Amino acid sequence: MKKVSVQCENIKLSYGPTEVLKDISLEIKPGEFFALLGPSGSGKSSLLRLIAGFNQHQAGRLLVDGKDISSKAPWERNIGMVFQSYALWPHLSVWDNVAFGLVERKTPKEIIRSKVSAALDQVGLLEFAQRKPNQLSGGQQQRVALARTIVIEPQVLLLDEPLSNLDKTLRVQMRQELLSMQRRLGLTTIFVTHDQEEAMTTADRMAVLEQGVLQQVGTPTELYDNPINPFVASFVGSMNFIDSKVKGVRQDGLELFSDSLGDFFVATSTHRQVGDHVQVSFRPQAIEICQSSRSNLDEGIIFSGIVSSSEFLGQCTRYSIKVGNVELVVDHPHKIGLKPFSKNAQVMLTLKPSEMKIF
Ligand code: ADP
Ligand code: MG
């Protein structure tokens, strides 16, 4: 099947007087697995429903494969959508649920047979064809909803928080299944989620939406390493922020001062003036903890802190460490036998300026 692109150009959507999508411009490439990430109420479902044809935008253009589909009804769009609630028919068997869309389209019986069987095979549910939805687990019901959508052979697959009703282990397994199915079918897919881990582990590229405004679009690593604002920075992972003052401006960066870190230099192309306040940010793993006051890093800002609390996460221990008047989140990689620092322990910390970003 031909892989198609989806383009939103300056899309605006209001419900009555409330504008919920503000000038959205976005291009999803043919065959891409694209994640749309944002907090609850940010407009994710509204955008998905708009692409499916259940919402009509008041301004802008919506193009699939380069053609404007704004005036087409949902059933004319060749777009499949899986809803968070699955919306399966409880009184119909798995087979009949999946066949439903084809029956409605008056597809010949023989073709329905082969297509339903192929779709159920894709999701590994052929042997459950005669069961009713309530005789299936949550994960299996999710697969039925997926089979019901892919059976109509859409060019674009829209998934609205499809895994949020499943427990953690199943969610992780299902997101891998979703991805491998998407790769097999080569379907342009938009996957809506409020879970940053889910977005980052699956997406070729992703977008972060906040209050109807598209904040940033890029690969998961681009967003993680170069977030354009504090909102994106904290939404795609934990981030430390320190208020600092500009003491000197150099061609290659800024000389800064903060109460907690003292004087330090950050290489940046950001233009600021002496006296300006900036927010310096860095990830929890950018800090190294060492017991002695002698740092093993030649280059780095060295400072001390007091352990406020810790959480053992397996691969690392995540500390909250008080440094002056700020609490920093610090991830310390774990190895067998390594004893965590206790509460109120004094620790030395080093921070590489290359890990720091300025907002
Ligand atoms: P998300 O999926 O990111 O949680 P939604 O797209 O569901 O966000 O909602 C975005 C905003 O639009 C919310 O403030 C929500 O209350 C509002 N909204 C959603 N659907 C409707 C509707 N049919 N009528 C009026 N307001 C709506
Ligand atoms: Mg939603």
Coordinates of C-alpha atoms and ligand atoms in Angstrom, one line a residue:
M1 CA 0.0 0.0 0.0
K2 CA 1.1 3.5 -0.7
K3 CA 2.6 5.3 2.3
V4 CA 1.0 8.8 2.7
S5 CA 1.9 12.0 4.5
V6 CA -0.4 14.0 6.8
Q7 CA 0.0 17.8 6.9
C8 CA -1.7 20.3 9.2
E9 CA -1.3 23.9 8.0
N10 CA -2.2 26.7 10.4
I11 CA -5.1 24.7 11.8
K12 CA -7.4 26.4 14.3
L13 CA -10.3 24.7 16.2
S14 CA -12.7 26.2 18.7
Y15 CA -15.6 24.7 20.6
G16 CA -17.9 27.7 20.9
P17 CA -15.8 30.6 22.1
T18 CA -13.0 28.4 23.4
E19 CA -10.0 28.0 21.1
V20 CA -8.5 24.6 21.8
L21 CA -6.1 24.2 18.8
K22 CA -4.1 27.4 18.0
D23 CA -2.5 27.6 14.7
I24 CA -1.2 24.0 14.4
S25 CA 1.3 23.4 11.6
L26 CA 2.7 19.9 11.5
E27 CA 3.9 17.4 8.9
I28 CA 3.9 13.7 9.5
K29 CA 6.0 11.8 6.9
P30 CA 4.8 8.8 5.0
G31 CA 5.1 5.6 7.0
E32 CA 6.2 7.5 10.2
F33 CA 5.3 6.5 13.7
F34 CA 4.5 9.9 15.1
A35 CA 3.7 10.5 18.8
L36 CA 1.7 13.4 20.0
L37 CA 2.5 14.1 23.6
G38 CA 0.8 16.5 26.0
P39 CA -0.9 16.8 29.4
S40 CA -4.6 16.1 29.8
G41 CA -6.7 18.8 28.2
S42 CA -3.9 20.0 25.9
G43 CA -6.0 19.2 22.7
K44 CA -4.5 15.9 21.6
S45 CA -7.8 14.1 21.1
S46 CA -9.3 17.2 19.5
L47 CA -6.5 17.1 16.9
L48 CA -6.8 13.4 16.3
R49 CA -10.6 13.7 15.9
L50 CA -10.1 16.5 13.5
I51 CA -7.8 14.4 11.3
A52 CA -10.3 11.6 11.4
G53 CA -13.1 14.0 10.4
F54 CA -15.1 14.0 13.6
N55 CA -14.1 17.7 14.3
Q56 CA -14.2 20.4 11.7
H57 CA -11.4 23.1 11.9
Q58 CA -12.4 26.8 11.4
A59 CA -9.1 27.8 9.8
G60 CA -6.2 26.1 8.0
R61 CA -5.8 23.1 5.8
L62 CA -5.6 19.4 6.4
L63 CA -3.8 17.5 3.7
V64 CA -3.3 13.7 3.3
D65 CA -0.9 12.7 0.6
G66 CA -0.9 16.3 -0.5
K67 CA -4.6 16.6 -1.0
D68 CA -6.9 18.7 1.1
I69 CA -9.4 16.3 2.8
S70 CA -11.2 19.0 4.9
S71 CA -14.5 18.6 3.2
K72 CA -14.6 14.8 3.3
A73 CA -16.7 12.9 5.7
P74 CA -15.0 10.5 8.1
W75 CA -15.9 7.4 6.1
E76 CA -14.5 8.9 2.9
R77 CA -11.1 9.6 4.4
N78 CA -9.5 6.2 4.6
I79 CA -8.3 6.9 8.1
G80 CA -8.7 4.4 10.9
M81 CA -9.0 5.5 14.5
V82 CA -8.6 3.4 17.7
F83 CA -10.3 5.0 20.7
Q84 CA -9.1 4.9 24.3
S85 CA -12.3 3.1 25.4
Y86 CA -12.0 0.5 22.5
A87 CA -15.8 0.9 21.8
L88 CA -16.3 -2.7 21.0
W89 CA -19.9 -4.1 20.5
P90 CA -20.4 -6.2 23.6
H91 CA -23.1 -8.5 22.0
L92 CA -21.0 -9.3 18.9
S93 CA -18.2 -11.9 18.7
V94 CA -14.6 -10.9 18.1
W95 CA -15.1 -11.9 14.5
D96 CA -18.2 -9.9 14.0
N97 CA -16.7 -6.9 15.7
V98 CA -13.9 -6.9 13.2
A99 CA -16.1 -7.6 10.3
F100 CA -18.6 -4.8 11.2
G101 CA -17.0 -2.1 9.1
L102 CA -16.7 -4.3 6.0
V103 CA -20.3 -5.5 6.3
E104 CA -21.4 -1.8 6.5
R105 CA -19.4 -1.1 3.3
K106 CA -21.3 -4.0 1.7
T107 CA -18.1 -5.9 1.0
P108 CA -18.7 -9.3 -0.6
K109 CA -18.8 -12.2 1.9
E110 CA -15.7 -14.1 0.6
I111 CA -13.6 -10.9 0.8
I112 CA -14.9 -10.2 4.4
R113 CA -13.8 -13.7 5.3
S114 CA -10.3 -13.4 4.1
K115 CA -9.8 -9.8 5.4
V116 CA -11.1 -10.5 8.9
S117 CA -9.1 -13.6 9.2
A118 CA -5.9 -11.7 8.0
A119 CA -6.6 -8.8 10.5
L120 CA -7.1 -11.2 13.4
D121 CA -4.0 -13.1 12.4
Q122 CA -2.0 -9.8 12.5
V123 CA -3.0 -9.2 16.1
G124 CA -2.7 -12.8 17.1
L125 CA -6.3 -13.4 17.9
L126 CA -7.5 -15.8 15.3
E127 CA -8.2 -18.5 17.9
F128 CA -10.5 -16.2 19.9
A129 CA -12.7 -15.3 16.9
Q130 CA -15.8 -16.7 18.5
R131 CA -15.5 -15.1 21.9
K132 CA -17.4 -12.1 23.1
P133 CA -15.4 -9.0 24.2
N134 CA -16.1 -9.7 27.9
Q135 CA -14.4 -13.1 27.6
L136 CA -11.1 -11.4 26.8
S137 CA -8.5 -9.6 28.8
G138 CA -7.9 -5.9 28.4
G139 CA -4.9 -6.4 26.2
Q140 CA -6.9 -8.8 24.0
Q141 CA -9.8 -6.3 23.7
Q142 CA -7.3 -3.7 22.7
R143 CA -6.1 -6.0 19.9
V144 CA -9.6 -6.5 18.7
A145 CA -10.1 -2.7 18.5
L146 CA -6.9 -2.6 16.5
A147 CA -7.9 -5.4 14.2
R148 CA -11.3 -3.7 13.6
T149 CA -9.4 -0.6 12.5
I150 CA -6.8 -2.2 10.2
V151 CA -9.3 -4.5 8.5
I152 CA -10.6 -1.5 6.5
E153 CA -7.0 -1.0 5.2
P154 CA -6.7 2.6 6.2
Q155 CA -3.8 4.7 4.9
V156 CA -3.4 6.5 8.2
L157 CA -3.8 5.0 11.7
L158 CA -4.8 7.2 14.6
L159 CA -4.4 5.8 18.1
D160 CA -5.8 7.8 21.0
E161 CA -4.1 6.7 24.2
P162 CA -4.7 3.1 23.2
L163 CA -2.7 1.6 26.1
S164 CA -3.8 3.7 29.0
N165 CA -6.3 1.1 30.3
L166 CA -3.7 -1.6 30.6
D167 CA -1.4 -2.4 33.4
K168 CA 2.3 -1.4 33.2
T169 CA 3.7 -4.7 32.0
L170 CA 1.1 -5.2 29.4
R171 CA 1.5 -1.6 28.2
V172 CA 5.2 -2.1 27.6
Q173 CA 4.6 -5.3 25.7
M174 CA 1.7 -3.8 23.7
R175 CA 3.6 -0.8 22.6
Q176 CA 6.3 -3.0 21.1
E177 CA 3.6 -5.1 19.4
L178 CA 2.0 -1.9 18.0
L179 CA 5.3 -0.7 16.7
S180 CA 6.1 -4.0 15.0
M181 CA 2.7 -4.2 13.4
Q182 CA 3.0 -0.6 12.2
R183 CA 6.3 -1.4 10.6
R184 CA 4.9 -4.5 8.9
L185 CA 2.0 -2.6 7.5
G186 CA 4.0 0.6 6.8
L187 CA 1.0 2.6 8.0
T188 CA 1.5 6.3 8.7
T189 CA 0.6 6.4 12.4
I190 CA -0.2 9.1 14.9
F191 CA -0.1 7.9 18.5
V192 CA -1.5 10.1 21.2
T193 CA -0.3 9.7 24.7
H194 CA 0.3 11.7 27.9
D195 CA 3.1 9.3 28.9
Q196 CA 6.6 10.6 27.9
E197 CA 8.2 7.2 28.2
E198 CA 5.6 5.7 25.8
A199 CA 6.2 8.5 23.3
M200 CA 10.0 8.4 23.5
T201 CA 10.3 4.6 23.2
T202 CA 8.1 4.2 20.2
A203 CA 8.2 7.4 18.1
D204 CA 10.3 8.1 15.0
R205 CA 9.4 11.7 15.8
M206 CA 7.2 13.4 18.3
A207 CA 5.4 16.6 19.1
V208 CA 4.7 18.2 22.4
L209 CA 1.4 20.1 22.7
E210 CA 0.4 22.4 25.6
Q211 CA -2.9 24.3 25.8
G212 CA -3.5 23.9 22.1
V213 CA -0.1 25.2 21.1
L214 CA 2.5 23.0 19.4
Q215 CA 5.6 23.5 21.5
Q216 CA 8.2 21.5 19.6
V217 CA 8.6 18.8 17.0
G218 CA 11.6 16.4 16.6
T219 CA 13.0 13.0 17.3
P220 CA 12.9 11.9 21.0
T221 CA 16.6 12.6 21.4
E222 CA 16.3 16.0 19.9
L223 CA 13.5 17.0 22.3
Y224 CA 15.3 15.4 25.3
D225 CA 18.7 17.0 24.5
N226 CA 17.6 20.3 23.1
P227 CA 14.2 21.3 24.5
I228 CA 13.2 24.7 23.4
N229 CA 11.6 25.8 26.7
P230 CA 11.2 24.7 30.3
F231 CA 7.8 23.1 29.7
V232 CA 9.2 20.7 27.0
A233 CA 12.3 20.1 29.1
S234 CA 10.3 18.9 32.1
F235 CA 7.7 17.1 30.1
V236 CA 10.1 14.8 28.3
G237 CA 12.0 13.9 31.5
S238 CA 13.2 15.3 34.9
M239 CA 15.1 18.5 34.7
N240 CA 16.9 20.7 37.3
F241 CA 16.6 24.5 37.0
I242 CA 18.8 27.0 38.8
D243 CA 18.2 30.7 38.7
S244 CA 21.4 32.5 37.8
K245 CA 22.6 36.0 37.1
V246 CA 24.8 37.0 34.1
K247 CA 28.1 38.5 35.4
G248 CA 30.0 38.5 32.2
V249 CA 29.4 38.0 28.5
R250 CA 32.0 36.3 26.3
Q251 CA 31.9 35.4 22.7
D252 CA 31.6 31.7 23.5
G253 CA 29.3 31.9 26.4
L254 CA 28.2 33.4 29.7
E255 CA 29.8 33.9 33.0
L256 CA 27.1 33.2 35.6
F257 CA 26.5 33.3 39.3
S258 CA 24.0 31.5 41.4
D259 CA 23.7 31.3 45.2
S260 CA 23.9 27.5 45.1
L261 CA 26.7 27.0 42.5
G262 CA 28.8 30.1 42.9
D263 CA 30.6 31.4 39.8
F264 CA 30.6 29.2 36.7
F265 CA 30.8 29.5 32.9
V266 CA 28.4 28.0 30.4
A267 CA 29.2 27.8 26.7
T268 CA 26.2 29.0 24.7
S269 CA 25.2 31.1 21.7
T270 CA 22.2 32.6 23.6
H271 CA 22.6 36.4 23.8
R272 CA 22.2 37.9 27.2
Q273 CA 23.4 41.1 28.9
V274 CA 25.2 41.6 32.2
G275 CA 22.7 41.7 35.0
D276 CA 20.1 39.5 33.2
H277 CA 18.5 36.6 35.0
V278 CA 18.6 33.2 33.3
Q279 CA 17.5 29.7 34.1
V280 CA 20.2 27.1 33.8
S281 CA 19.0 23.6 33.4
F282 CA 20.5 20.1 33.5
R283 CA 19.3 16.5 33.7
P284 CA 19.6 14.4 36.9
Q285 CA 22.3 12.2 35.3
A286 CA 24.5 15.3 34.4
I287 CA 25.7 15.4 38.0
E288 CA 28.2 13.0 39.5
I289 CA 28.3 12.3 43.2
C290 CA 31.6 11.6 44.9
Q291 CA 32.4 11.0 48.5
S292 CA 35.7 12.7 48.7
S293 CA 36.2 16.4 48.0
R294 CA 38.6 15.5 45.2
S295 CA 36.7 15.3 41.9
N296 CA 37.6 12.8 39.2
L297 CA 36.6 15.3 36.6
D298 CA 39.2 17.9 35.5
E299 CA 36.5 20.1 34.1
G300 CA 33.4 20.7 36.1
I301 CA 31.7 22.8 38.8
I302 CA 32.3 21.3 42.2
F303 CA 29.9 21.9 45.0
S304 CA 28.5 20.2 48.1
G305 CA 25.0 19.2 49.1
I306 CA 23.0 17.4 51.7
V307 CA 20.9 14.3 50.8
S308 CA 17.2 15.0 51.5
S309 CA 15.8 11.8 50.2
S310 CA 16.5 8.9 47.9
E311 CA 14.6 6.4 45.7
F312 CA 16.2 3.2 44.5
L313 CA 15.1 2.6 40.9
G314 CA 17.3 -0.4 40.1
Q315 CA 19.5 1.0 37.4
C316 CA 20.2 4.1 39.5
T317 CA 19.3 5.7 42.8
R318 CA 17.5 9.0 42.4
Y319 CA 18.5 11.5 45.1
S320 CA 17.0 14.7 46.1
I321 CA 19.9 16.8 47.3
K322 CA 19.7 20.2 48.9
V323 CA 22.3 22.6 47.5
G324 CA 22.0 26.1 49.1
N325 CA 18.4 27.0 48.7
V326 CA 17.5 24.6 45.9
E327 CA 16.7 20.9 45.7
L328 CA 18.4 19.1 42.9
V329 CA 17.4 15.7 41.4
V330 CA 20.5 13.6 40.9
D331 CA 20.7 10.1 39.4
H332 CA 23.5 7.9 40.6
P333 CA 24.1 4.8 38.5
H334 CA 23.8 1.6 40.6
K335 CA 26.3 -1.3 40.6
I336 CA 26.0 -4.5 42.7
G337 CA 27.0 -3.9 46.3
L338 CA 26.9 -0.1 46.0
K339 CA 25.4 1.3 49.2
P340 CA 23.2 4.3 48.8
F341 CA 24.0 7.5 50.6
S342 CA 21.9 8.0 53.7
K343 CA 19.6 10.9 54.5
N344 CA 21.4 14.0 55.7
A345 CA 24.8 12.7 54.3
Q346 CA 27.0 15.4 53.0
V347 CA 28.1 14.7 49.4
M348 CA 30.4 16.4 46.8
L349 CA 28.9 16.9 43.4
T350 CA 30.4 17.7 40.1
L351 CA 28.6 19.1 37.1
K352 CA 30.0 19.4 33.6
P353 CA 29.1 22.8 31.9
S354 CA 28.6 20.9 28.6
E355 CA 25.5 19.3 30.1
M356 CA 24.0 22.6 31.0
K357 CA 21.4 24.5 28.9
I358 CA 20.2 28.1 29.3
F359 CA 16.6 29.3 29.0
Ligands
ADP1 P1 -6.6 15.9 25.5 O1 -7.0 14.8 24.6 O2 -5.2 16.4 25.3 O3 -6.8 15.5 27.0 P2 -8.9 17.3 24.5 O4 -8.7 17.5 23.0 O5 -9.9 16.2 24.8 O6 -7.6 17.2 25.2 O7 -9.5 18.6 25.0 C1 -8.9 19.9 24.8 C2 -9.8 21.0 25.5 O8 -11.1 21.1 24.8 C3 -10.2 20.7 26.9 O9 -10.2 21.9 27.6 C4 -11.6 20.1 26.8 O10 -12.3 20.4 28.0 C5 -12.1 20.8 25.6 N1 -13.1 20.0 24.9 C6 -12.9 18.8 24.3 N2 -14.0 18.3 23.7 C7 -14.9 19.3 23.8 C8 -16.3 19.5 23.3 N3 -16.9 18.6 22.5 N4 -16.9 20.6 23.6 C9 -16.3 21.6 24.3 N5 -15.1 21.5 24.8 C10 -14.4 20.4 24.5
MG2 MG -7.6 12.9 25.0

